[in-house]
Amino acid sequence: MTQAASAAATREAYPYALIELVEQGVDVVAIDADLSVSTMGYQFGEKYPERWYTVGVAEQNMVGIAAGLAACGKTAFIASFAVFLPGRCFDQLRTSVAQPRGGLNVKCVASHGGITVGEDGMSAQAIEDLALATSLVPFDVVVPADFESAKQAIVAVGKTTRPAYVRTGRPKVPAVYGPDYRFELGKATVLRTGTDVTLVACGVMVRAALEAAELLAGEGVSARVLDMATVKPVDRESVIAAARETGAVVTAEEHQTTGGLGTAVARVLAETVPVPMSFVGVDRYGTSGKWDELLTYFDLTPARVAAAAREAISRKR
Amino acid sequence: MPTSLAPVSIDELKAIAKRIRAHIVEMVYEAQSGHPGGSLSAVELGVALYWNHLRVDPANPDDPDRDRFILSKGHATPFYYAVLAERGYFSTELLKGFRKLGSPLQGHPSMKALPGVEMSGGSLGQGLSFAIGHALAGRLEGREFRCWVMLGDGELNEGQVWEAAMAVPHFGLGERVIALVDRNGIQNDGFADQIMRTNPPAMFAGFGWKVIECDGHDMAAVDAALAEAERPDERPRVVVAHTVKGKGVSFMENNPGFHGKAPTREQVELALTEIAEGLA
């Protein structure tokens, strides 16, 4: 990984995206729950103090207030850690946000997603948030891979009137995208073409999938790589094309293999083009450690993704 | 939007309350389900509020300057729908569809499914937070409306209520958010003092609110309490109305069995007679 100079955490994109939305005329109001120094929401508050509130350690109240603001026409953003948002306030998201009038205009931006939150240990490591968020009927759910993708994704959901959940991460990660990148809600990005297998990833696992494709290429295996940043609605066309054209699919996510990206992709293929699949994720609770150490501890590595690809390919008929 | 209402006489309010009570009993009977007890206890609060204090125009239910009434105790839909219908938001004919397939009158309120329904409910403890959001938006936009939030006393068990209760004074929203507690002393499983003892006046006072207590079935007292709640103060105001669950129907009064149960036809006839005779 040689792009350390451009490394930035996806969570750092949040205030930039909010400021951009306001500058584009979106009537943003943002709320934090005593974690704004970590979600970076405070930076938006410094720029637009009249548009930013902090409610103390009270995620349920935060969701309700956001729903009220949205009911009055505001685009309400709320931020916390992915273990607390949606975990601590799921019922409020369901009753006060998802159900009224087909879904109120509330955007959750949950930082510190997945196990790369690191040293804080298992209680802080969200591996259920995508399952919860995707289960809320009108919600869009996005897991960006780098700073630029996160910024554009937050801007994109900010321009819809639907509720949304965007998961960002704590550690600084290398850039995946250059200046020409354009995020499109609901569309996968083909990062590498290939014919033998497709690696579908989101978030920090996009980088791992790209490196896995390199490993596979050394063995003569041609792997396509899709950044499926939008987990819901998943890009059905890209998934179907991948199955038709490569015949095997691996999903990779920093989340349980149930209820997240793997489930979404498998559902599309079960209905359309069933092909051998393998699922890379985290199906156990964790421990403390540095974020990159934890990626190895949980086996969220390029080697594991490559092994999953070989395994899926071996089941082709 | 009217900023003051021509006062409706106490006698007239009492007559409206009788009609509301009759609707409640008939709706729950017709649906053979629903929550009569906590609906009957809230009638005077709701009638005094909707006819004498809430600045609304039922013909223009989405006016951004309207006062909001937010039913946090969402199971009290028989009361809520009956009040909205009698106040002119929709036809009383619709009340017959309560809880039935195809009717917008769901068992718990669905926001905007009907004119005047401000919030989706049914999961307790969420109304005060929702009101804060409205109030903050109102202040940002320079609007003067107030949010009146009705809570049950069993609902005060929910922690979110207190997250919101501390936020109202913190955000300086006392002129924009007014809480009403229907203190009927009974919750789903039984008497509140046995299920989870609370002291609503002391609890709200501890969170920095001005507490106004009244007999929740003395219409003049309720009307006066709501007027006092409207008067500016450095603290936000909560009206704790001491009420009787099932008020106005002898066999439902103070009977935990009628929190969420429908009467029989014979019971309905007795109830309607008692309501007409003004037991309440």
Tab-separated table of N, CA and C in Angstrom, chain A residues 27 29 31 50-51 53-55 57-74 88 91-97 99-102 104, chain B residues 66 68 110-112 118-126 128-141 145 158-160 163-167 170-171:
chain	number	residue	atom	x	y	z
A	27	ASP	N	-31.349	21.927	3.006
A	27	ASP	CA	-31.655	22.478	4.329
A	27	ASP	C	-31.259	21.473	5.413
A	29	VAL	N	-29.919	19.894	8.860
A	29	VAL	CA	-29.724	20.067	10.296
A	29	VAL	C	-29.063	18.781	10.785
A	31	ILE	N	-27.273	16.393	14.016
A	31	ILE	CA	-27.269	16.163	15.457
A	31	ILE	C	-26.198	15.133	15.802
A	50	GLU	N	-25.740	27.155	13.784
A	50	GLU	CA	-27.206	27.206	13.888
A	50	GLU	C	-27.848	25.959	13.285
A	51	ARG	N	-27.072	25.148	12.605
A	51	ARG	CA	-27.612	23.930	11.988
A	51	ARG	C	-27.165	22.655	12.705
A	53	TYR	N	-26.805	20.420	16.463
A	53	TYR	CA	-27.162	20.232	17.866
A	53	TYR	C	-26.430	19.020	18.408
A	54	THR	N	-26.185	19.054	19.696
A	54	THR	CA	-25.706	17.844	20.353
A	54	THR	C	-26.627	17.574	21.535
A	55	VAL	N	-27.039	16.320	21.672
A	55	VAL	CA	-28.098	15.967	22.622
A	55	VAL	C	-27.573	15.209	23.833
A	57	VAL	N	-25.539	12.025	25.652
A	57	VAL	CA	-25.477	10.580	25.379
A	57	VAL	C	-26.903	10.051	25.330
A	58	ALA	N	-27.583	10.264	24.236
A	58	ALA	CA	-29.020	9.976	24.178
A	58	ALA	C	-29.430	9.710	22.732
A	59	GLU	N	-29.067	8.525	22.251
A	59	GLU	CA	-29.290	8.227	20.838
A	59	GLU	C	-30.776	8.128	20.495
A	60	GLN	N	-31.576	7.620	21.437
A	60	GLN	CA	-33.008	7.477	21.146
A	60	GLN	C	-33.646	8.845	20.952
A	61	ASN	N	-33.290	9.763	21.843
A	61	ASN	CA	-33.808	11.119	21.727
A	61	ASN	C	-33.323	11.760	20.432
A	62	MET	N	-32.091	11.481	20.070
A	62	MET	CA	-31.532	12.043	18.834
A	62	MET	C	-32.362	11.624	17.623
A	63	VAL	N	-32.732	10.369	17.571
A	63	VAL	CA	-33.517	9.890	16.428
A	63	VAL	C	-34.888	10.569	16.398
A	64	GLY	N	-35.522	10.664	17.563
A	64	GLY	CA	-36.842	11.288	17.608
A	64	GLY	C	-36.802	12.746	17.184
A	65	ILE	N	-35.788	13.461	17.650
A	65	ILE	CA	-35.651	14.872	17.273
A	65	ILE	C	-35.437	14.990	15.763
A	66	ALA	N	-34.599	14.108	15.229
A	66	ALA	CA	-34.365	14.134	13.780
A	66	ALA	C	-35.658	13.881	13.017
A	67	ALA	N	-36.470	12.967	13.527
A	67	ALA	CA	-37.749	12.683	12.858
A	67	ALA	C	-38.637	13.920	12.860
A	68	GLY	N	-38.669	14.626	13.978
A	68	GLY	CA	-39.472	15.840	14.050
A	68	GLY	C	-38.970	16.911	13.100
A	69	LEU	N	-37.664	17.074	13.040
A	69	LEU	CA	-37.086	18.037	12.099
A	69	LEU	C	-37.439	17.663	10.664
A	70	ALA	N	-37.335	16.377	10.351
A	70	ALA	CA	-37.648	15.920	8.996
A	70	ALA	C	-39.124	16.122	8.676
A	71	ALA	N	-39.972	15.916	9.671
A	71	ALA	CA	-41.411	16.117	9.453
A	71	ALA	C	-41.716	17.574	9.123
A	72	CYS	N	-40.827	18.470	9.539
A	72	CYS	CA	-40.997	19.901	9.241
A	72	CYS	C	-40.221	20.313	7.995
A	73	GLY	N	-39.695	19.343	7.243
A	73	GLY	CA	-39.075	19.663	5.966
A	73	GLY	C	-37.568	19.738	5.963
A	74	LYS	N	-36.933	19.511	7.112
A	74	LYS	CA	-35.477	19.550	7.146
A	74	LYS	C	-34.890	18.238	6.632
A	88	ARG	N	-28.573	1.167	19.430
A	88	ARG	CA	-29.183	1.682	20.643
A	88	ARG	C	-30.552	2.326	20.384
A	91	ASP	N	-35.546	0.771	17.530
A	91	ASP	CA	-37.002	0.927	17.569
A	91	ASP	C	-37.416	2.342	17.172
A	92	GLN	N	-36.619	3.323	17.587
A	92	GLN	CA	-36.930	4.711	17.200
A	92	GLN	C	-36.755	4.890	15.689
A	93	LEU	N	-35.725	4.261	15.128
A	93	LEU	CA	-35.546	4.347	13.671
A	93	LEU	C	-36.729	3.705	12.952
A	94	ARG	N	-37.223	2.625	13.517
A	94	ARG	CA	-38.334	1.917	12.880
A	94	ARG	C	-39.636	2.712	12.984
A	95	THR	N	-39.999	3.094	14.214
A	95	THR	CA	-41.316	3.687	14.438
A	95	THR	C	-41.361	5.162	14.050
A	96	SER	N	-40.310	5.902	14.417
A	96	SER	CA	-40.346	7.353	14.197
A	96	SER	C	-39.785	7.779	12.851
A	97	VAL	N	-38.979	6.923	12.205
A	97	VAL	CA	-38.360	7.324	10.931
A	97	VAL	C	-38.825	6.473	9.760
A	99	GLN	N	-41.329	4.186	9.384
A	99	GLN	CA	-42.746	3.932	9.101
A	99	GLN	C	-43.557	5.169	8.707
A	100	PRO	N	-43.298	6.333	9.286
A	100	PRO	CA	-44.174	7.471	8.950
A	100	PRO	C	-44.084	7.852	7.477
A	101	ARG	N	-45.224	7.966	6.847
A	101	ARG	CA	-45.323	8.535	5.512
A	101	ARG	C	-44.326	7.897	4.545
A	102	GLY	N	-44.096	6.600	4.665
A	102	GLY	CA	-43.166	5.937	3.753
A	102	GLY	C	-41.706	6.216	4.034
A	104	LEU	N	-39.248	9.026	6.735
A	104	LEU	CA	-38.904	10.440	6.858
A	104	LEU	C	-37.457	10.682	6.412
B	66	ARG	N	-49.275	25.688	12.301
B	66	ARG	CA	-50.243	25.087	13.225
B	66	ARG	C	-49.570	24.638	14.519
B	68	ARG	N	-48.985	21.734	17.094
B	68	ARG	CA	-48.971	20.275	16.934
B	68	ARG	C	-49.529	19.631	18.201
B	110	SER	N	-50.929	6.267	12.324
B	110	SER	CA	-49.982	6.271	11.214
B	110	SER	C	-49.921	7.688	10.669
B	111	MET	N	-48.760	8.282	10.769
B	111	MET	CA	-48.568	9.688	10.416
B	111	MET	C	-49.064	9.986	9.014
B	112	LYS	N	-49.929	11.004	8.917
B	112	LYS	CA	-50.435	11.513	7.644
B	112	LYS	C	-51.369	10.538	6.924
B	118	GLU	N	-50.221	13.627	13.505
B	118	GLU	CA	-48.887	14.220	13.365
B	118	GLU	C	-47.767	13.192	13.415
B	119	MET	N	-47.979	12.098	14.124
B	119	MET	CA	-46.864	11.181	14.372
B	119	MET	C	-47.325	9.739	14.357
B	120	SER	N	-46.501	8.875	13.832
B	120	SER	CA	-46.746	7.449	13.969
B	120	SER	C	-46.434	7.041	15.398
B	121	GLY	N	-47.283	6.197	15.944
B	121	GLY	CA	-47.077	5.831	17.339
B	121	GLY	C	-47.275	4.354	17.564
B	122	GLY	N	-47.279	3.986	18.820
B	122	GLY	CA	-47.475	2.588	19.175
B	122	GLY	C	-46.312	2.014	19.941
B	123	SER	N	-45.150	2.621	19.774
B	123	SER	CA	-43.997	2.266	20.589
B	123	SER	C	-43.796	3.438	21.537
B	124	LEU	N	-43.946	3.189	22.815
B	124	LEU	CA	-44.063	4.288	23.774
B	124	LEU	C	-42.761	5.048	23.978
B	125	GLY	N	-42.908	6.278	24.411
B	125	GLY	CA	-41.754	7.060	24.848
B	125	GLY	C	-41.152	7.973	23.799
B	126	GLN	N	-41.736	8.030	22.608
B	126	GLN	CA	-41.066	8.721	21.507
B	126	GLN	C	-41.612	10.118	21.208
B	128	LEU	N	-42.147	13.008	22.936
B	128	LEU	CA	-41.502	14.236	23.388
B	128	LEU	C	-40.278	14.559	22.525
B	129	SER	N	-39.537	13.531	22.136
B	129	SER	CA	-38.383	13.752	21.251
B	129	SER	C	-38.837	14.304	19.909
B	130	PHE	N	-39.890	13.705	19.375
B	130	PHE	CA	-40.423	14.138	18.080
B	130	PHE	C	-40.852	15.601	18.159
B	131	ALA	N	-41.461	15.975	19.281
B	131	ALA	CA	-41.894	17.363	19.472
B	131	ALA	C	-40.701	18.310	19.508
B	132	ILE	N	-39.606	17.880	20.122
B	132	ILE	CA	-38.414	18.727	20.161
B	132	ILE	C	-37.932	19.021	18.748
B	133	GLY	N	-37.963	18.006	17.895
B	133	GLY	CA	-37.567	18.221	16.496
B	133	GLY	C	-38.445	19.256	15.819
B	134	HIS	N	-39.758	19.140	16.002
B	134	HIS	CA	-40.664	20.155	15.443
B	134	HIS	C	-40.338	21.531	16.003
B	135	ALA	N	-40.118	21.581	17.312
B	135	ALA	CA	-39.898	22.872	17.963
B	135	ALA	C	-38.600	23.520	17.494
B	136	LEU	N	-37.563	22.708	17.318
B	136	LEU	CA	-36.299	23.268	16.820
B	136	LEU	C	-36.479	23.794	15.397
B	137	ALA	N	-37.203	23.020	14.591
B	137	ALA	CA	-37.459	23.476	13.213
B	137	ALA	C	-38.271	24.772	13.237
B	138	GLY	N	-39.257	24.833	14.121
B	138	GLY	CA	-40.075	26.043	14.222
B	138	GLY	C	-39.243	27.257	14.614
B	139	ARG	N	-38.341	27.057	15.552
B	139	ARG	CA	-37.496	28.179	15.972
B	139	ARG	C	-36.546	28.597	14.846
B	140	LEU	N	-35.987	27.606	14.140
B	140	LEU	CA	-35.087	27.931	13.025
B	140	LEU	C	-35.806	28.759	11.963
B	141	GLU	N	-37.093	28.481	11.790
B	141	GLU	CA	-37.846	29.160	10.737
B	141	GLU	C	-38.638	30.358	11.260
B	145	PHE	N	-45.444	28.300	16.562
B	145	PHE	CA	-46.325	27.222	17.021
B	145	PHE	C	-45.790	26.506	18.257
B	158	GLU	N	-40.397	4.573	30.267
B	158	GLU	CA	-39.432	4.540	29.155
B	158	GLU	C	-38.328	5.589	29.355
B	159	GLY	N	-37.091	5.149	29.218
B	159	GLY	CA	-35.966	6.063	29.425
B	159	GLY	C	-35.912	7.213	28.445
B	160	GLN	N	-36.377	6.985	27.234
B	160	GLN	CA	-36.305	8.043	26.224
B	160	GLN	C	-37.087	9.280	26.647
B	163	GLU	N	-34.659	11.319	28.495
B	163	GLU	CA	-33.681	11.936	27.590
B	163	GLU	C	-34.269	13.221	27.013
B	164	ALA	N	-35.543	13.135	26.622
B	164	ALA	CA	-36.200	14.302	26.025
B	164	ALA	C	-36.542	15.336	27.091
B	165	ALA	N	-36.950	14.867	28.267
B	165	ALA	CA	-37.337	15.809	29.322
B	165	ALA	C	-36.160	16.694	29.730
B	166	MET	N	-34.963	16.151	29.672
B	166	MET	CA	-33.806	16.989	30.025
B	166	MET	C	-33.426	17.901	28.860
B	167	ALA	N	-33.782	17.497	27.647
B	167	ALA	CA	-33.394	18.292	26.477
B	167	ALA	C	-34.293	19.517	26.284
B	170	HIS	N	-32.915	22.304	28.272
B	170	HIS	CA	-31.550	22.553	27.787
B	170	HIS	C	-31.570	23.379	26.503
B	171	PHE	N	-32.504	23.051	25.617
B	171	PHE	CA	-32.588	23.775	24.346
B	171	PHE	C	-33.447	25.046	24.458
